[in-house]
Short mmCIF file of C-alpha atoms in Angstrom, two decimals:
data_model
loop_
_atom_site.label_atom_id
_atom_site.label_comp_id
_atom_site.label_asym_id
_atom_site.label_seq_id
_atom_site.Cartn_x
_atom_site.Cartn_y
_atom_site.Cartn_z
CA UNK K 1060 27.50 -19.16 34.47
CA UNK K 1061 25.98 -18.10 31.13
CA UNK K 1062 24.22 -20.81 29.17
CA UNK K 1063 22.89 -20.74 25.59
CA UNK K 1064 20.14 -23.06 24.37
CA UNK K 1065 18.85 -23.15 20.79
CA UNK K 1066 15.09 -23.79 20.85
CA UNK K 1067 13.08 -23.68 17.58
CA UNK K 1068 15.54 -21.34 15.96
CA UNK K 1069 15.78 -18.96 18.93
CA UNK K 1070 18.86 -18.82 21.12
CA UNK K 1071 17.90 -18.53 24.77
CA UNK K 1072 20.61 -17.11 27.02
CA UNK K 1073 20.46 -17.09 30.79
CA UNK K 1074 22.93 -16.60 33.61
CA UNK K 1075 23.55 -18.67 36.70
CA UNK K 1076 25.89 -17.21 39.29
CA UNK K 1077 27.49 -19.46 41.87
CA UNK K 1078 28.41 -17.62 44.98
CA UNK K 1079 31.12 -19.14 47.16
CA UNK K 1080 32.16 -16.58 49.67
CA UNK K 1081 32.98 -13.46 47.63
CA UNK K 1082 33.73 -14.94 44.24
CA UNK K 1083 31.50 -15.87 41.30
CA UNK K 1084 32.01 -18.25 38.43
CA UNK K 1085 30.93 -17.81 34.81
CA UNK K 1086 31.40 -19.51 31.48
CA UNK K 1087 32.21 -17.70 28.25
CA UNK K 1088 29.06 -17.56 26.07
CA UNK K 1089 30.97 -18.56 22.97
CA UNK K 1090 32.09 -21.78 24.67
CA UNK K 1091 28.63 -22.77 25.90
CA UNK K 1092 27.14 -25.78 24.12
CA UNK K 1093 24.11 -25.16 21.86
CA UNK K 1094 21.23 -27.53 22.43
CA UNK K 1095 18.91 -27.80 19.45
CA UNK K 1096 15.23 -28.65 19.83
CA UNK K 1097 13.97 -31.50 17.69
CA UNK K 1098 12.48 -30.41 14.36
CA UNK K 1099 8.76 -29.74 14.26
CA UNK K 1100 6.68 -32.59 12.96
CA UNK K 1101 4.43 -32.07 9.95
CA UNK K 1102 1.43 -32.22 12.27
CA UNK K 1103 2.88 -29.51 14.53
CA UNK K 1104 3.65 -27.35 11.48
CA UNK K 1105 0.05 -27.66 10.26
CA UNK K 1106 -1.37 -26.89 13.71
CA UNK K 1107 0.77 -23.76 14.00
CA UNK K 1108 -0.16 -22.66 10.46
CA UNK K 1109 -3.85 -23.23 11.23
CA UNK K 1110 -3.57 -21.21 14.45
CA UNK K 1111 -1.89 -18.36 12.56
CA UNK K 1112 -4.72 -18.45 9.99
CA UNK K 1113 -7.38 -18.34 12.72
CA UNK K 1114 -5.66 -15.37 14.34
CA UNK K 1115 -5.39 -13.58 10.99
CA UNK K 1116 -9.10 -14.24 10.29
CA UNK K 1117 -10.01 -12.85 13.71
CA UNK K 1118 -7.98 -9.68 13.02
CA UNK K 1119 -9.64 -9.25 9.61
CA UNK K 1120 -13.15 -9.77 10.99
CA UNK K 1121 -12.50 -7.35 13.83
CA UNK K 1122 -11.17 -4.65 11.51
CA UNK K 1123 -14.04 -5.09 9.03
CA UNK K 1124 -16.72 -5.01 11.75
CA UNK K 1125 -15.17 -1.90 13.30
CA UNK K 1126 -15.73 -0.20 9.96
CA UNK K 1127 -19.37 -1.34 9.81
CA UNK K 1128 -18.91 -3.96 7.10
CA UNK K 1129 -21.10 -7.08 7.04
CA UNK K 1130 -18.69 -10.01 7.57
CA UNK K 1131 -18.76 -13.59 8.83
CA UNK K 1132 -16.30 -16.44 9.36
CA UNK K 1133 -16.85 -19.68 7.44
CA UNK K 1134 -14.88 -22.84 6.68
CA UNK K 1135 -13.95 -21.31 3.31
CA UNK K 1136 -12.62 -18.15 4.89
CA UNK K 1137 -13.78 -14.67 5.82
CA UNK K 1138 -16.90 -13.71 3.84
CA UNK K 1139 -17.59 -10.02 3.24
CA UNK K 1140 -21.09 -9.20 2.00
CA UNK K 1141 -21.78 -6.38 -0.44
CA UNK K 1142 -25.58 -6.13 -0.49
CA UNK K 1143 -27.68 -5.20 -3.51
CA UNK K 1144 -28.10 -1.64 -2.24
CA UNK K 1145 -24.48 -0.99 -3.21
CA UNK K 1146 -25.40 -1.29 -6.91
CA UNK K 1147 -27.65 0.70 -9.18
CA UNK K 1148 -30.96 -1.18 -9.62
CA UNK K 1149 -30.58 -3.96 -12.19
CA UNK K 1150 -27.09 -2.75 -13.09
CA UNK K 1151 -23.45 -3.50 -12.29
CA UNK K 1152 -22.63 0.15 -11.58
CA UNK K 1153 -21.27 0.59 -8.06
CA UNK K 1154 -22.76 3.35 -5.94
CA UNK K 1155 -20.33 5.82 -4.32
CA UNK K 1156 -20.96 4.00 -1.01
CA UNK K 1157 -19.97 0.70 -2.65
CA UNK K 1158 -16.73 2.15 -3.99
CA UNK K 1159 -15.88 3.42 -0.50
CA UNK K 1160 -16.71 0.00 0.98
CA UNK K 1161 -14.57 -1.88 -1.56
CA UNK K 1162 -11.66 0.48 -0.95
CA UNK K 1163 -12.01 0.02 2.81
CA UNK K 1164 -11.98 -3.76 2.35
CA UNK K 1165 -8.89 -3.46 0.17
CA UNK K 1166 -7.16 -1.33 2.80
CA UNK K 1167 -7.88 -3.96 5.48
CA UNK K 1168 -6.59 -6.70 3.19
CA UNK K 1169 -3.10 -5.33 3.72
CA UNK K 1170 -3.27 -7.41 6.93
CA UNK K 1171 -3.39 -10.51 4.70
CA UNK K 1172 -1.55 -9.57 1.49
CA UNK K 1173 -1.08 -13.12 0.18
CA UNK K 1174 -4.65 -14.35 0.62
CA UNK K 1175 -6.65 -15.25 -2.46
CA UNK K 1176 -10.02 -13.57 -3.00
CA UNK K 1177 -13.10 -15.15 -4.53
CA UNK K 1178 -15.57 -12.50 -5.67
CA UNK K 1179 -18.95 -14.20 -6.05
CA UNK K 1180 -22.12 -12.67 -7.50
CA UNK K 1181 -25.67 -13.75 -6.68
CA UNK K 1182 -29.15 -12.61 -7.65
CA UNK K 1183 -32.75 -13.35 -6.73
CA UNK K 1184 -34.93 -15.37 -9.12
CA UNK K 1185 -36.76 -12.42 -10.68
CA UNK K 1186 -36.00 -12.35 -14.41
CA UNK K 1187 -34.61 -15.09 -16.61
CA UNK K 1188 -31.81 -17.42 -15.60
CA UNK K 1189 -29.65 -15.95 -18.39
CA UNK K 1190 -30.33 -12.35 -17.31
CA UNK K 1191 -29.55 -13.12 -13.65
CA UNK K 1192 -26.32 -14.91 -14.55
CA UNK K 1193 -25.18 -11.98 -16.73
CA UNK K 1194 -26.10 -9.43 -14.03
CA UNK K 1195 -24.19 -11.35 -11.34
CA UNK K 1196 -21.21 -11.74 -13.70
CA UNK K 1197 -21.19 -8.01 -14.53
CA UNK K 1198 -21.30 -7.12 -10.85
CA UNK K 1199 -18.44 -9.41 -9.81
CA UNK K 1200 -16.33 -8.16 -12.70
CA UNK K 1201 -16.95 -4.58 -11.56
CA UNK K 1202 -16.05 -5.36 -7.93
CA UNK K 1203 -12.93 -7.26 -9.07
CA UNK K 1204 -11.96 -4.28 -11.23
CA UNK K 1205 -12.34 -1.91 -8.26
CA UNK K 1206 -10.21 -4.21 -6.08
CA UNK K 1207 -7.53 -4.22 -8.80
CA UNK K 1208 -7.50 -0.40 -8.97
CA UNK K 1209 -6.64 -0.39 -5.25
CA UNK K 1210 -3.54 -2.50 -5.87
CA UNK K 1211 -4.70 -6.07 -5.34
CA UNK K 1212 -3.03 -8.21 -8.04
CA UNK K 1213 -5.35 -9.68 -10.69
CA UNK K 1214 -4.00 -13.19 -10.05
CA UNK K 1215 -5.24 -13.03 -6.44
CA UNK K 1216 -8.85 -12.41 -7.51
CA UNK K 1217 -11.24 -15.03 -8.91
CA UNK K 1218 -14.58 -13.58 -10.03
CA UNK K 1219 -17.42 -16.15 -10.10
CA UNK K 1220 -21.02 -15.59 -11.16
CA UNK K 1221 -23.79 -17.77 -9.71
CA UNK K 1222 -26.91 -15.91 -10.80
CA UNK K 1223 -29.93 -17.20 -8.88
CA UNK K 1224 -28.50 -20.67 -8.14
CA UNK K 1225 -27.36 -20.15 -4.54
CA UNK K 1226 -29.95 -18.25 -2.53
CA UNK K 1227 -29.39 -17.65 1.18
CA UNK K 1228 -33.05 -16.80 1.80
CA UNK K 1229 -36.44 -17.48 0.25
CA UNK K 1230 -37.28 -15.68 -2.98
CA UNK K 1231 -40.97 -15.62 -1.95
CA UNK K 1232 -40.61 -12.42 0.08
CA UNK K 1233 -39.21 -8.98 -0.69
CA UNK K 1234 -36.80 -9.28 2.25
CA UNK K 1235 -35.56 -12.68 1.06
CA UNK K 1236 -35.02 -11.45 -2.50
CA UNK K 1237 -33.06 -8.48 -1.15
CA UNK K 1238 -30.77 -10.80 0.83
CA UNK K 1239 -30.19 -12.99 -2.22
CA UNK K 1240 -29.03 -10.05 -4.37
CA UNK K 1241 -25.45 -9.71 -3.23
CA UNK K 1242 -21.76 -9.90 -4.09
CA UNK K 1243 -19.54 -11.67 -1.58
CA UNK K 1244 -15.79 -11.28 -1.30
CA UNK K 1245 -14.35 -14.42 0.28
CA UNK K 1246 -10.88 -14.00 1.77
CA UNK K 1247 -10.09 -17.67 1.26
CA UNK K 1248 -8.36 -19.88 3.77
CA UNK K 1249 -5.17 -21.42 2.43
CA UNK K 1250 -5.73 -24.81 0.80
CA UNK K 1251 -2.45 -26.32 2.06
CA UNK K 1252 -3.51 -26.50 5.72
#
């Protein structure tokens, strides 16, 4: 007997053969009743979407790390760090290494073509607040421009300058100031989950 069952949009077909002596019995597939699974609840839909997002984030992080890119997972999404060494000192000009890094990131983003990107610029506290804000803004605009030249649509990129307002380390040491001078590309988690 051949039976069809519709389960979450997939038709499952299986055969059962009854053997009585030397004969077998079967049912025509087109006559078999279709049994439909109950629709997914909103909660189930959100859980499945969240699980897909987690799996996509894991793939992105794995690919980025394999290419030697500094990356971490956060509640906001996947954060890719472009350290200060990828810029000319005190300028927004990308070094050749930075251009290669941004292009590699863009290539990997083909795994998540609909994700929104926040490009966020940060500085240390050396210099004036105004200078640091302008430097961080120039740098994020340059990174956003490079991402756009690789084919990422402008509407998927939000450049944001923070200047010296969001340090991740102390500004009292050279090492801390170096860590604070950065541009981060956040591959944002979807807001509808």
